[in-house]
mmCIF file of C-alpha atoms in Angstrom:
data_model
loop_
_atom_site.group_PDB
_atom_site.id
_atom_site.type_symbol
_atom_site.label_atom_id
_atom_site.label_comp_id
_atom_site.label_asym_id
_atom_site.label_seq_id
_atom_site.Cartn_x
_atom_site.Cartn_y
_atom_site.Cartn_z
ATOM 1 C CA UNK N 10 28.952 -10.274 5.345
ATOM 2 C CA UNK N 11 27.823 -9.316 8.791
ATOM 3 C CA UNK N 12 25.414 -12.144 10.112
ATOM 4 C CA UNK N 13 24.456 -12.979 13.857
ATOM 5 C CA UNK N 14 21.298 -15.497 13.089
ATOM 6 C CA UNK N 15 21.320 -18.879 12.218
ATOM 7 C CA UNK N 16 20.219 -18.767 8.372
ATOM 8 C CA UNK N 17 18.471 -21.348 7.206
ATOM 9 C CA UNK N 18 20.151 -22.984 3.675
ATOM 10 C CA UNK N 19 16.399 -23.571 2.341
ATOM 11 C CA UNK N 20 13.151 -21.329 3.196
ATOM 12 C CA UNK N 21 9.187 -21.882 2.692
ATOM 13 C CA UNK N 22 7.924 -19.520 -0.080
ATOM 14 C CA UNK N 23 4.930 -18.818 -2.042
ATOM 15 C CA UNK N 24 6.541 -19.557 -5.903
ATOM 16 C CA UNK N 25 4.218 -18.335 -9.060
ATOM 17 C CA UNK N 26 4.994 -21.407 -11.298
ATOM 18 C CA UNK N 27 3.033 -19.967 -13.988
ATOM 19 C CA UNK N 28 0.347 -17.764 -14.581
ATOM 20 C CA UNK N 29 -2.905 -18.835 -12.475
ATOM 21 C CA UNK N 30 -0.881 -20.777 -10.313
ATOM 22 C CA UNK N 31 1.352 -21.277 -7.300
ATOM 23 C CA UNK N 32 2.703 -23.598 -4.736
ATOM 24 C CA UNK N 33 4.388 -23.944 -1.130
ATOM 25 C CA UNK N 34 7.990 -24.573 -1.837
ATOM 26 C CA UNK N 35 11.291 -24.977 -0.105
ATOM 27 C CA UNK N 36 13.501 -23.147 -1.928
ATOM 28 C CA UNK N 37 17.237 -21.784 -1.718
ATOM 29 C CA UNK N 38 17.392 -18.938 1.250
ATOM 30 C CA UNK N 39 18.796 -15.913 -0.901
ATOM 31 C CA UNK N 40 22.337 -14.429 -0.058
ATOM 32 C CA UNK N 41 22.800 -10.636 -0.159
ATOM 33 C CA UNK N 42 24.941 -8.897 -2.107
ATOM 34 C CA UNK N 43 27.457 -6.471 -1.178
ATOM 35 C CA UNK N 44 24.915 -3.387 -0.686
ATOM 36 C CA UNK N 45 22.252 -5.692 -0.096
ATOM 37 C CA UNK N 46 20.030 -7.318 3.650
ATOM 38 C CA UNK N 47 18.854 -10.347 4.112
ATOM 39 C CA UNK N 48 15.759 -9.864 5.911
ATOM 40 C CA UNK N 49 13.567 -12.484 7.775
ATOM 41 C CA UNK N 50 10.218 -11.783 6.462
ATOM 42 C CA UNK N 51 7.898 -11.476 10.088
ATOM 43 C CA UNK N 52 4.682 -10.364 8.501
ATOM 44 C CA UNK N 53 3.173 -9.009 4.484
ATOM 45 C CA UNK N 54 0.132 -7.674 3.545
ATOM 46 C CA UNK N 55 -1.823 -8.814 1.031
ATOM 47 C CA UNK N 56 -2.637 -5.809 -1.376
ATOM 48 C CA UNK N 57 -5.209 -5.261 -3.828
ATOM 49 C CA UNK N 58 -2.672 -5.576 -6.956
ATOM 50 C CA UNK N 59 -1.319 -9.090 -5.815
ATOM 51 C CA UNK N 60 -4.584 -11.238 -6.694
ATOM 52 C CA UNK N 61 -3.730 -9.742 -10.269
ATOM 53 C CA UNK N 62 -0.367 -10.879 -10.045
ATOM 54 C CA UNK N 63 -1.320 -14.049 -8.859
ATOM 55 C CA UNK N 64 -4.071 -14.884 -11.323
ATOM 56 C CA UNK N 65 -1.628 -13.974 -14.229
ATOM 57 C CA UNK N 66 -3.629 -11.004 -15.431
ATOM 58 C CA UNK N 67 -0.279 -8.774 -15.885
ATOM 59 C CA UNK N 68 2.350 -11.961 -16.821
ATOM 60 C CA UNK N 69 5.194 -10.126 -18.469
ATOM 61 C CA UNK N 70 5.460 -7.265 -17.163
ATOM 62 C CA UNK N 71 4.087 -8.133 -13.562
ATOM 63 C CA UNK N 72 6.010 -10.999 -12.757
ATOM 64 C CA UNK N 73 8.210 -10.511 -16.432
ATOM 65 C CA UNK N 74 8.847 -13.999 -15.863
ATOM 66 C CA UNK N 75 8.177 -17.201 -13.681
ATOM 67 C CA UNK N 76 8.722 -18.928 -11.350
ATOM 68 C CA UNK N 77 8.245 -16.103 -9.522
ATOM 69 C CA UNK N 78 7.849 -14.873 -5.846
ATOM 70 C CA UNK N 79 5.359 -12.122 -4.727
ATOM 71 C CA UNK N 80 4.709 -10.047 -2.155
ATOM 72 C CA UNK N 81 5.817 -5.908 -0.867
ATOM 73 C CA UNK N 82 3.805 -4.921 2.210
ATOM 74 C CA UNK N 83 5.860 -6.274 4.843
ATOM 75 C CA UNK N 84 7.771 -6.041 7.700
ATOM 76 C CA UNK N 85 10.760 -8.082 9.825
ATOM 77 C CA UNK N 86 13.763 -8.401 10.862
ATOM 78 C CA UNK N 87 17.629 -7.913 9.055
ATOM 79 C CA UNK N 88 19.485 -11.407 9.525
ATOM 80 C CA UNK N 89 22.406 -10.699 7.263
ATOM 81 C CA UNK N 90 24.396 -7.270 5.779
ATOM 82 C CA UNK N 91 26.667 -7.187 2.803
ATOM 83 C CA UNK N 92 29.753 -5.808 3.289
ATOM 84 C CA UNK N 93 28.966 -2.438 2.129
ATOM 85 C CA UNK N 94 26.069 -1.570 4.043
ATOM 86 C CA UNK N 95 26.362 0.596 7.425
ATOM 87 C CA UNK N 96 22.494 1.524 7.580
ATOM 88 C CA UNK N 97 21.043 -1.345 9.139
ATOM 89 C CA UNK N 98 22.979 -4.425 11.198
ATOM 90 C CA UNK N 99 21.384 -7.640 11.908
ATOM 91 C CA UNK N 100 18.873 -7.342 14.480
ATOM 92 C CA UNK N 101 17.540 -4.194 13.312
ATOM 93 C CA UNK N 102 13.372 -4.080 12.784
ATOM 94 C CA UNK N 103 12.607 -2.832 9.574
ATOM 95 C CA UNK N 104 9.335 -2.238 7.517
ATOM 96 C CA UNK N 105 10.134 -2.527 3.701
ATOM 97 C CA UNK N 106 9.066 -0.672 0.818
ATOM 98 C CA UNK N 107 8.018 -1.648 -2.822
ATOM 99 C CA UNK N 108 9.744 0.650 -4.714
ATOM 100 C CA UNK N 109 13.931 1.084 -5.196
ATOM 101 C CA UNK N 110 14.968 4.163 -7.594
ATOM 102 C CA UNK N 111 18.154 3.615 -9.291
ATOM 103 C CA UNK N 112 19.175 7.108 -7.561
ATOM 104 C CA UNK N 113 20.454 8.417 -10.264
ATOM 105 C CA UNK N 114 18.105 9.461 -12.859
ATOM 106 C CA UNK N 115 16.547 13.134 -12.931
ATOM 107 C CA UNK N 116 13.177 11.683 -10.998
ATOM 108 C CA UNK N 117 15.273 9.902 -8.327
ATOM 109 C CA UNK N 118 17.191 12.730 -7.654
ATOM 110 C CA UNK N 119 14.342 14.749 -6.809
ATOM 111 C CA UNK N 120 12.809 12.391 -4.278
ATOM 112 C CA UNK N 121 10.334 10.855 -6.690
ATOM 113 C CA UNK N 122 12.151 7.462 -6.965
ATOM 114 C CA UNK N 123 8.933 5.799 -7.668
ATOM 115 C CA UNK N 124 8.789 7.496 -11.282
ATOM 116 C CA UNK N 125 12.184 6.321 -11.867
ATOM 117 C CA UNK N 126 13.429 6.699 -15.376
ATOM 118 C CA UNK N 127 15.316 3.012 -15.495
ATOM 119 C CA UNK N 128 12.321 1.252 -14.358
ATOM 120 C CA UNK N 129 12.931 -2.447 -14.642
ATOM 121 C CA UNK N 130 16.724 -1.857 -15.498
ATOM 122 C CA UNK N 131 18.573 -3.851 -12.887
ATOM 123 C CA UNK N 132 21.640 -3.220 -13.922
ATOM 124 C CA UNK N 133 21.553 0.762 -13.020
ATOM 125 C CA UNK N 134 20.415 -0.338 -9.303
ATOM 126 C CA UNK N 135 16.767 -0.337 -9.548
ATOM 127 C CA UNK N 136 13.980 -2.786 -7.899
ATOM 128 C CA UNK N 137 10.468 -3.219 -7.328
ATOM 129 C CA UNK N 138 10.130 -5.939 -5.029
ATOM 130 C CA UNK N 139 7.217 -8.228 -5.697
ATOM 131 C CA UNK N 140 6.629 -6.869 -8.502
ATOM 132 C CA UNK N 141 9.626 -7.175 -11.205
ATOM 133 C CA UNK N 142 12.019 -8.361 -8.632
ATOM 134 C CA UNK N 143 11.820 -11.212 -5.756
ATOM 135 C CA UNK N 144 9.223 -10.422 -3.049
ATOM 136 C CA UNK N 145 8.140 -10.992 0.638
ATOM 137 C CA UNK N 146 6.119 -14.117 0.504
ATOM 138 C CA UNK N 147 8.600 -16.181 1.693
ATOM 139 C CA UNK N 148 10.097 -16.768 5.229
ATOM 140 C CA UNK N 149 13.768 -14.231 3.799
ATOM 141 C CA UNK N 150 14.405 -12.054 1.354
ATOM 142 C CA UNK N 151 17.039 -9.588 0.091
ATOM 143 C CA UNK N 152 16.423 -5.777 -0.131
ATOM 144 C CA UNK N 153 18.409 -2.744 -0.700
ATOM 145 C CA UNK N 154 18.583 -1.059 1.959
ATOM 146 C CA UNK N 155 17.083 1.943 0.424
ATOM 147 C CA UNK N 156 13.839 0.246 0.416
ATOM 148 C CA UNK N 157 14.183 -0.504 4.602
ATOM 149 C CA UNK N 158 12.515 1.959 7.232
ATOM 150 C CA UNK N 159 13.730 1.124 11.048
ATOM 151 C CA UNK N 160 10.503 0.314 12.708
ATOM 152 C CA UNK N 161 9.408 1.772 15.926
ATOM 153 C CA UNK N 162 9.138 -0.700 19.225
ATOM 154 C CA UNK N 163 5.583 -0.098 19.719
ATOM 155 C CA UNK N 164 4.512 -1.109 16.429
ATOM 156 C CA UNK N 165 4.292 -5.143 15.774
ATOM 157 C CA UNK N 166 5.434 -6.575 12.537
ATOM 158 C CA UNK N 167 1.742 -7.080 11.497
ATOM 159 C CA UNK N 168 1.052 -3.499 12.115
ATOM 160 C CA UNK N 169 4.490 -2.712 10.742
ATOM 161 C CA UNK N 170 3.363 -4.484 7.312
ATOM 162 C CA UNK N 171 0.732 -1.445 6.826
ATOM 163 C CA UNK N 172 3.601 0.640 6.310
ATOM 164 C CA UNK N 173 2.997 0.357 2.614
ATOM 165 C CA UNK N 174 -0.731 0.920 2.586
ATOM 166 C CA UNK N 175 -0.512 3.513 4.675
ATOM 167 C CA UNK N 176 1.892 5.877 3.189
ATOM 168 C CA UNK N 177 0.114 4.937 -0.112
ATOM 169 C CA UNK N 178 -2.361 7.305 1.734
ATOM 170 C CA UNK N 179 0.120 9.675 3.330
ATOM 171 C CA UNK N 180 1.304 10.093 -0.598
ATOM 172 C CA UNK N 181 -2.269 10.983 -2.263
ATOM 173 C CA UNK N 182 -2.682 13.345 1.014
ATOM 174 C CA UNK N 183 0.732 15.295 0.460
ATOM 175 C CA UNK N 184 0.104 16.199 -2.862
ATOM 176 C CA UNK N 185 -2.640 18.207 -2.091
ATOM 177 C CA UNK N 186 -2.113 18.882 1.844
ATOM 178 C CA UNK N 187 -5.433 19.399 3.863
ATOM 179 C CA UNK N 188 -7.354 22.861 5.088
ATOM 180 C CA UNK N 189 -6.966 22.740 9.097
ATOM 181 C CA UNK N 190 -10.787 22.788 9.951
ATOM 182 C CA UNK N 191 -11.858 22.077 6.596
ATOM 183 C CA UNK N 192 -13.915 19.185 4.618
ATOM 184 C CA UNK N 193 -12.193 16.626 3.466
ATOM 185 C CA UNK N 194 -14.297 13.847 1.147
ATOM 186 C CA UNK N 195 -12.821 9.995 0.754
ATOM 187 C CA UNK N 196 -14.367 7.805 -1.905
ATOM 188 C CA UNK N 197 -13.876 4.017 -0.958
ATOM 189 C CA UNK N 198 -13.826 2.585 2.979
ATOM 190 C CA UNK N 199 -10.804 -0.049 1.816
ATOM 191 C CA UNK N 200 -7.940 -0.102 3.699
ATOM 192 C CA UNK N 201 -6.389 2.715 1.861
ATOM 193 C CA UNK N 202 -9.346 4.848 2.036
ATOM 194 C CA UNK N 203 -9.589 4.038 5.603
ATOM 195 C CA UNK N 204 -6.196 5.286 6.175
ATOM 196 C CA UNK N 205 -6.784 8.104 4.106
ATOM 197 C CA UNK N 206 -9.348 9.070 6.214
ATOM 198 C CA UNK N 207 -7.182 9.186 9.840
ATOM 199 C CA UNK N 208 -4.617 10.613 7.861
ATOM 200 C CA UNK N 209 -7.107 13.564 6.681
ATOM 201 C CA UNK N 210 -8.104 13.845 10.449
ATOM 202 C CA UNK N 211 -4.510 13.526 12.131
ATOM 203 C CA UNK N 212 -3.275 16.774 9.759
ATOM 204 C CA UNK N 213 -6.048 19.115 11.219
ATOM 205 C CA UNK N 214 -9.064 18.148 8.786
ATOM 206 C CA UNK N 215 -12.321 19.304 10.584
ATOM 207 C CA UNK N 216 -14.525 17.114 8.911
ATOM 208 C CA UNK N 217 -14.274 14.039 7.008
ATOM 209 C CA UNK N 218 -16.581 12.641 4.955
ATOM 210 C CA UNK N 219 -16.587 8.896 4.001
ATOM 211 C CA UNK N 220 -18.574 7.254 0.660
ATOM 212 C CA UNK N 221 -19.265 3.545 0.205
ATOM 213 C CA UNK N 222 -21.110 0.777 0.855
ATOM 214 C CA UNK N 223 -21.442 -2.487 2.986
ATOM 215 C CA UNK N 224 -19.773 -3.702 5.801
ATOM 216 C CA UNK N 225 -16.529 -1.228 5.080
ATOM 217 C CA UNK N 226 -19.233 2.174 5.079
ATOM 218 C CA UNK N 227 -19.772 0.930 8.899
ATOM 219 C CA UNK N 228 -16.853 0.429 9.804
ATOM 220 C CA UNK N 229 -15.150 3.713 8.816
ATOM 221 C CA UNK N 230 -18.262 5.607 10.627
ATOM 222 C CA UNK N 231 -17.058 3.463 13.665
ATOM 223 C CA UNK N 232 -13.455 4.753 12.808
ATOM 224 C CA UNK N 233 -13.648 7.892 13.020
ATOM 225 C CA UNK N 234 -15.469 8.964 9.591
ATOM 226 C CA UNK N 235 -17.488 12.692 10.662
ATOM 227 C CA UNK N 236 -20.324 11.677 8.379
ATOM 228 C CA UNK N 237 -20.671 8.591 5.614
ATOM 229 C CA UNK N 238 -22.536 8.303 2.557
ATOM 230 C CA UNK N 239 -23.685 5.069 1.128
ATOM 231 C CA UNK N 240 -23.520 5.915 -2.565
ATOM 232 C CA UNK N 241 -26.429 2.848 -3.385
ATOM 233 C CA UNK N 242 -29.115 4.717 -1.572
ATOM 234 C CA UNK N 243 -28.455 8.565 -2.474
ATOM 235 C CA UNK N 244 -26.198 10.437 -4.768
ATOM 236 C CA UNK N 245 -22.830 11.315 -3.382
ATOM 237 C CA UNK N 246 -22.356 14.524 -5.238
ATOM 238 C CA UNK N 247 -25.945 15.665 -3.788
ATOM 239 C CA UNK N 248 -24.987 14.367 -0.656
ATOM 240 C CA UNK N 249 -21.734 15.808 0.357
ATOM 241 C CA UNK N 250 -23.459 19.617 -1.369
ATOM 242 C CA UNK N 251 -25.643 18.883 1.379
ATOM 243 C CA UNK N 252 -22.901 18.390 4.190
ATOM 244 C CA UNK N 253 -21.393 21.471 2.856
ATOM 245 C CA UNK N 254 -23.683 23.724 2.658
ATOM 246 C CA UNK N 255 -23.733 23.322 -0.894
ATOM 247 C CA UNK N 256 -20.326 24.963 -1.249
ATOM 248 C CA UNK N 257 -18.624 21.648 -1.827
ATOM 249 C CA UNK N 258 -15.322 20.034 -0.086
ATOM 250 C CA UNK N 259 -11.761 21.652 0.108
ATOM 251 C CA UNK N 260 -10.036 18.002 -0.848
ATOM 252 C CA UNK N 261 -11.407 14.995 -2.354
ATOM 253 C CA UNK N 262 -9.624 11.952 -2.044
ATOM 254 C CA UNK N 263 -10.317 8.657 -4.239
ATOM 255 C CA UNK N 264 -9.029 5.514 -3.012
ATOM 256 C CA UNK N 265 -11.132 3.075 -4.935
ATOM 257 C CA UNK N 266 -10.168 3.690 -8.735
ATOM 258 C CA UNK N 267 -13.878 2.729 -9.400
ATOM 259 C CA UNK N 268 -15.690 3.854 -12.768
ATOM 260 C CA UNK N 269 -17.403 7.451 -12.526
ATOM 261 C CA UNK N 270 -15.675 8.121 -8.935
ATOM 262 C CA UNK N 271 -13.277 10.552 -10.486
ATOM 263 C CA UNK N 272 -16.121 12.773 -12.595
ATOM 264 C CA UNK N 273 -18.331 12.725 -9.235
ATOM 265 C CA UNK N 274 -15.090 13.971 -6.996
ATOM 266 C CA UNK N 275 -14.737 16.679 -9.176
ATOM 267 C CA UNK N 276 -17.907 17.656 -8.603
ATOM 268 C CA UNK N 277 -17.841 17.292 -5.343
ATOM 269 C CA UNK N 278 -15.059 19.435 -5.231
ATOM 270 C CA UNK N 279 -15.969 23.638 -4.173
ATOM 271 C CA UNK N 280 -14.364 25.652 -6.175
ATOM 272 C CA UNK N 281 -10.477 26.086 -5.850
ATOM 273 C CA UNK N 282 -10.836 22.802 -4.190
ATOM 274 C CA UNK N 283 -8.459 19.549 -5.066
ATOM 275 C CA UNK N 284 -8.988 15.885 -5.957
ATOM 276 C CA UNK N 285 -6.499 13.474 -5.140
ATOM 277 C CA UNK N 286 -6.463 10.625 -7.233
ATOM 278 C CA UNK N 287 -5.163 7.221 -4.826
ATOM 279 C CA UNK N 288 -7.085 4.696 -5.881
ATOM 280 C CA UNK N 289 -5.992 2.261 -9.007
ATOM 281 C CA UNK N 290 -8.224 2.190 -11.607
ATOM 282 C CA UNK N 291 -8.004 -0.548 -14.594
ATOM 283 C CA UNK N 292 -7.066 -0.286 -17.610
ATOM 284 C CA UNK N 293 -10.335 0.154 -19.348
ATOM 285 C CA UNK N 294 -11.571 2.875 -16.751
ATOM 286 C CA UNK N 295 -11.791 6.339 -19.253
ATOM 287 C CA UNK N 296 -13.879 8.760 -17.516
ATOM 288 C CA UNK N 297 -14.903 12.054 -19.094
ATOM 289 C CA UNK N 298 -13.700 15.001 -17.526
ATOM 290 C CA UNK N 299 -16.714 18.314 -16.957
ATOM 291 C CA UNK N 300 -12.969 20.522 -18.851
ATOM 292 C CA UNK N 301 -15.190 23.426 -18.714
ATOM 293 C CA UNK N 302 -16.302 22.457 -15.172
ATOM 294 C CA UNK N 303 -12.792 22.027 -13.829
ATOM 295 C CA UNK N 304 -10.920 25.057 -15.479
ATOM 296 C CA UNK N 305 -14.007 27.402 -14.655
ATOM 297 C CA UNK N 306 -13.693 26.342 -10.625
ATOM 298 C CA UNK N 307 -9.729 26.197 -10.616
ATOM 299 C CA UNK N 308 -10.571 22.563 -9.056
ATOM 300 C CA UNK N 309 -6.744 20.870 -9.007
ATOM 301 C CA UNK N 310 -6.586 17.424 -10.157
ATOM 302 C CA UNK N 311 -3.692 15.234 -9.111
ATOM 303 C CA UNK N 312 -2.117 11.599 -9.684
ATOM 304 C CA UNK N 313 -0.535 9.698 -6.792
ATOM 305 C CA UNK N 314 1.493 6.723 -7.449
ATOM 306 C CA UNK N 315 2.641 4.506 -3.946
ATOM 307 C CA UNK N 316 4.530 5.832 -1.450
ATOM 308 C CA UNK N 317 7.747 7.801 -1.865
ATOM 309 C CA UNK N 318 9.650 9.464 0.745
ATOM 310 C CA UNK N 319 6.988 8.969 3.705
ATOM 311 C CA UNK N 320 7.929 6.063 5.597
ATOM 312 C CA UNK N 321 9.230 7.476 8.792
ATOM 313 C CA UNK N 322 6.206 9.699 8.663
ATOM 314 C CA UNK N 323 3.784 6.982 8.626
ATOM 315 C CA UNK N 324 5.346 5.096 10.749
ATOM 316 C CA UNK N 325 6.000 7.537 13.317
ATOM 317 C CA UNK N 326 2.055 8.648 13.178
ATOM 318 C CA UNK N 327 1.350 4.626 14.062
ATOM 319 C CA UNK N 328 3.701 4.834 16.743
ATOM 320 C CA UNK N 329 2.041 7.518 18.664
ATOM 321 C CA UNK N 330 -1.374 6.221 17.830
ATOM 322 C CA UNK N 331 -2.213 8.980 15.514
ATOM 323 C CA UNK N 332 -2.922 6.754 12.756
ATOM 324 C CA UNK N 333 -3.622 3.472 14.384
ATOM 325 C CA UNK N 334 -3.878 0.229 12.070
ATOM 326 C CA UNK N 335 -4.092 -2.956 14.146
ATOM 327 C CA UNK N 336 -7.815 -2.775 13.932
ATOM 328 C CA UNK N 337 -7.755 -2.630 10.102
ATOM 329 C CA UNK N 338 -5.892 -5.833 10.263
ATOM 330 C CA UNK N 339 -8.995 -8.085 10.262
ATOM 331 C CA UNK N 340 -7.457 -11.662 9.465
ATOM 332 C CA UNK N 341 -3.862 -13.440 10.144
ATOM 333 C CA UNK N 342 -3.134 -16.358 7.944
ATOM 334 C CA UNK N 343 0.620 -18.971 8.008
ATOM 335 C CA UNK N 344 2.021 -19.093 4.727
ATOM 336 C CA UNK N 345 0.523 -22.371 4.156
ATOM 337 C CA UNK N 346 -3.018 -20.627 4.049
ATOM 338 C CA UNK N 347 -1.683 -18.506 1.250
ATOM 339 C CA UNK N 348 -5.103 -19.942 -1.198
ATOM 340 C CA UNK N 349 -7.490 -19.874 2.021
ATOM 341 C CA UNK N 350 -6.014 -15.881 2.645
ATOM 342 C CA UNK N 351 -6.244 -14.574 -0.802
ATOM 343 C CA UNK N 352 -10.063 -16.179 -1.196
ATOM 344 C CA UNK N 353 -10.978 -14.724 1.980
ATOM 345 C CA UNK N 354 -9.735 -11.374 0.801
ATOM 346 C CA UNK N 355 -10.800 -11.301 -2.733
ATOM 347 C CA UNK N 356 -14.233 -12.516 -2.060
ATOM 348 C CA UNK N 357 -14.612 -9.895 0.425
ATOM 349 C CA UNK N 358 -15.463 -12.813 2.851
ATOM 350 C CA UNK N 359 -16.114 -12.726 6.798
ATOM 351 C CA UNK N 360 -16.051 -8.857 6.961
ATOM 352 C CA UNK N 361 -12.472 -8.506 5.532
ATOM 353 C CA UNK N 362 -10.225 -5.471 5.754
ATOM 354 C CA UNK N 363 -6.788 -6.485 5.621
ATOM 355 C CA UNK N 364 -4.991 -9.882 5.815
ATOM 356 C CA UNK N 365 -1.673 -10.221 6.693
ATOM 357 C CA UNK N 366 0.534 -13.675 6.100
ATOM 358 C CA UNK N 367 3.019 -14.669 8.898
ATOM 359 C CA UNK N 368 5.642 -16.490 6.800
ATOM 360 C CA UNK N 369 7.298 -17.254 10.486
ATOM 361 C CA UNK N 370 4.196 -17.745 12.657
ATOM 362 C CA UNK N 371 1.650 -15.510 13.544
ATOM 363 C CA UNK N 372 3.380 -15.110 17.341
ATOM 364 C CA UNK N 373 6.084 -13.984 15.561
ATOM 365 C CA UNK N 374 3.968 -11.413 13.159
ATOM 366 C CA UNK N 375 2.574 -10.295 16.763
ATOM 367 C CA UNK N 376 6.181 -8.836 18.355
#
């Protein structure tokens, strides 16, 4: 193993000790394998499926079993390389991803690693970090290197931790591409949706339209939104007709997996239009598609899952300031804050965006 850092034996970590519940432990640094990093965590993200996680609401599948560590919008720096891997060398700065295909089912082998066919089998290579398998909030953690991105000087660790959120973005916006000079709609001003939107603009959209409400709604029309709609004081259908001349939008994009925001991005839709579908819905979310509607208009409807094969793309657009993100980082927490940063960002509190936890000081998160 190729190591040039001091590594701690014992680390800080956020451990899931059941479901509902978690602590501040010091716990056993983990050693890489042979193909495997160990990576000192500089900065994660907290992401809209973790409070699920850490309430307990998926226990079983999502952690399958506890204690348990979270965590898979981060960024930092490799400490330690097995002796198989020539990718990445201690010192390298790397953003991570969630998702690790076992690269060698049909799916991985065409690029689409995050539909892999031996989900949850470890044994055939494949890992979804802070999910199934050990995550980034803690101060190190091991990845395969599969799952690493080098990440560009100009980009902090905090900004590098958006990596994730943003290429869940880049992802929903491939699928369908974007009309150079064209309308572009995105339902829900999170952090996702906000990216969306400066993704939309960055690929030659001409006008992007933003729907929501509150505090977000502003600040995406002070981000660069074209027009916004506040969907609790006029109908966003009616709304972007109106923008459009009532011919409708060339892509729709929904980040916010809300009930009845599908039906109404259909209809938003003109006709041989597209509707990206981002944004998570729950379980219990069944919406009832206008068939005729749809198959009348040619109106494509597509499913994005996270954020496959568009790292260096993301990255590369943050870089150059194309798709800037330190200003949707709203709120910097230690790893001791962990309750204080997940109540501030569940409860929507103190005009939240995104909060990112600096397992090895927020200095650190900032280089």
């Amino acid at each position: 193993m190729t190591q040039l850092f001091q590594i701690p034996d014992t680390m800080k970590a956020v451990v899931l000790t059941e479901p509902g519940k978690f602590e501040i432990q010091q716990v056993p640094t983990p050693v890489p394998g042979d193909d495997e990093v160990l990576c000192r965590i500089m900065a994660v993200a907290i992401c809209g499926s973790d409070p699920e996680i850490f309430h307990g609401d998926l226990a079983g599948h999502w952690p399958p079993s506890y204690p348990f560590i979270a965590g898979h919008e981060w960024a930092g720096v490799v400490v330690a390389a097995g002796k198989n891997v020539k990718e990445y060398q201690p010192g390298d700065r790397v953003a991570g991803e969630a998702h690790c295909g076992c690269g060698k089912c049909e799916n991985c082998l065409k690029g689409r690693y995050t539909l892999c066919l031996n989900y949850g089998d470890k044994s055939t290579g494949h890992r979804h970090y802070g999910f199934v398998d050990p995550g980034a909030y803690a101060q190190y953690q091991v990845y395969n290197p599969k799952s690493l991105t080098c990440l560009p000087s100009q980009i902090s660790f905090a900004e590098g931790s958006m990596n994730d959120t943003v290429g869940v973005a880049m992802h929903g916006v491939e699928l369908t591409g974007v009309t150079p000079g064209g309308t572009a709609v995105i339902i829900g001003p999170g952090p996702i949706g906000l990216s969306a939107m400066r993704i939309a603009k960055a690929l030659g959209s001409g006008r992007v339209i933003m729907v929501g409400r509150g505090d977000r709604l502003d600040f995406a029309e002070n981000a660069g939104a074209d027009a916004v709609v506040n969907f609790m004081k006029e109908d966003p259908v009616e709304a972007v007709r109106r923008y459009t001349d009532g011919i409708g939008a060339d892509h729709i994009f929904e980040c916010s997996g809300a009930p009845g925001t599908m039906v109404q991005a259909i209809k938003m839709a003109r006709r041989g239009g597209t509707v990206s579908l981002i944004g998570v819905a729950k379980d219990s979310v069944m919406e009832q598609v206008p068939f005729k509607y749809v198959a009348y208009n040619e109106i494509l409807v597509v499913g994005s899952k996270a954020n496959p094969n568009v790292s260096r793309k993301v990255l590369n657009l943050m870089a150059s300031g194309q798709v800037p993100v330190k200003d949707l980082i709203s709120h910097r927490f230690l790893l001791e804050d962990m309750e204080r940063a997940l109540d501030v960002f569940t409860g929507r509190k103190e005009h939240v965006v995104k909060v990112v936890i600096c397992p090895n000081g927020i200095e650190a998160a900032n280089g």
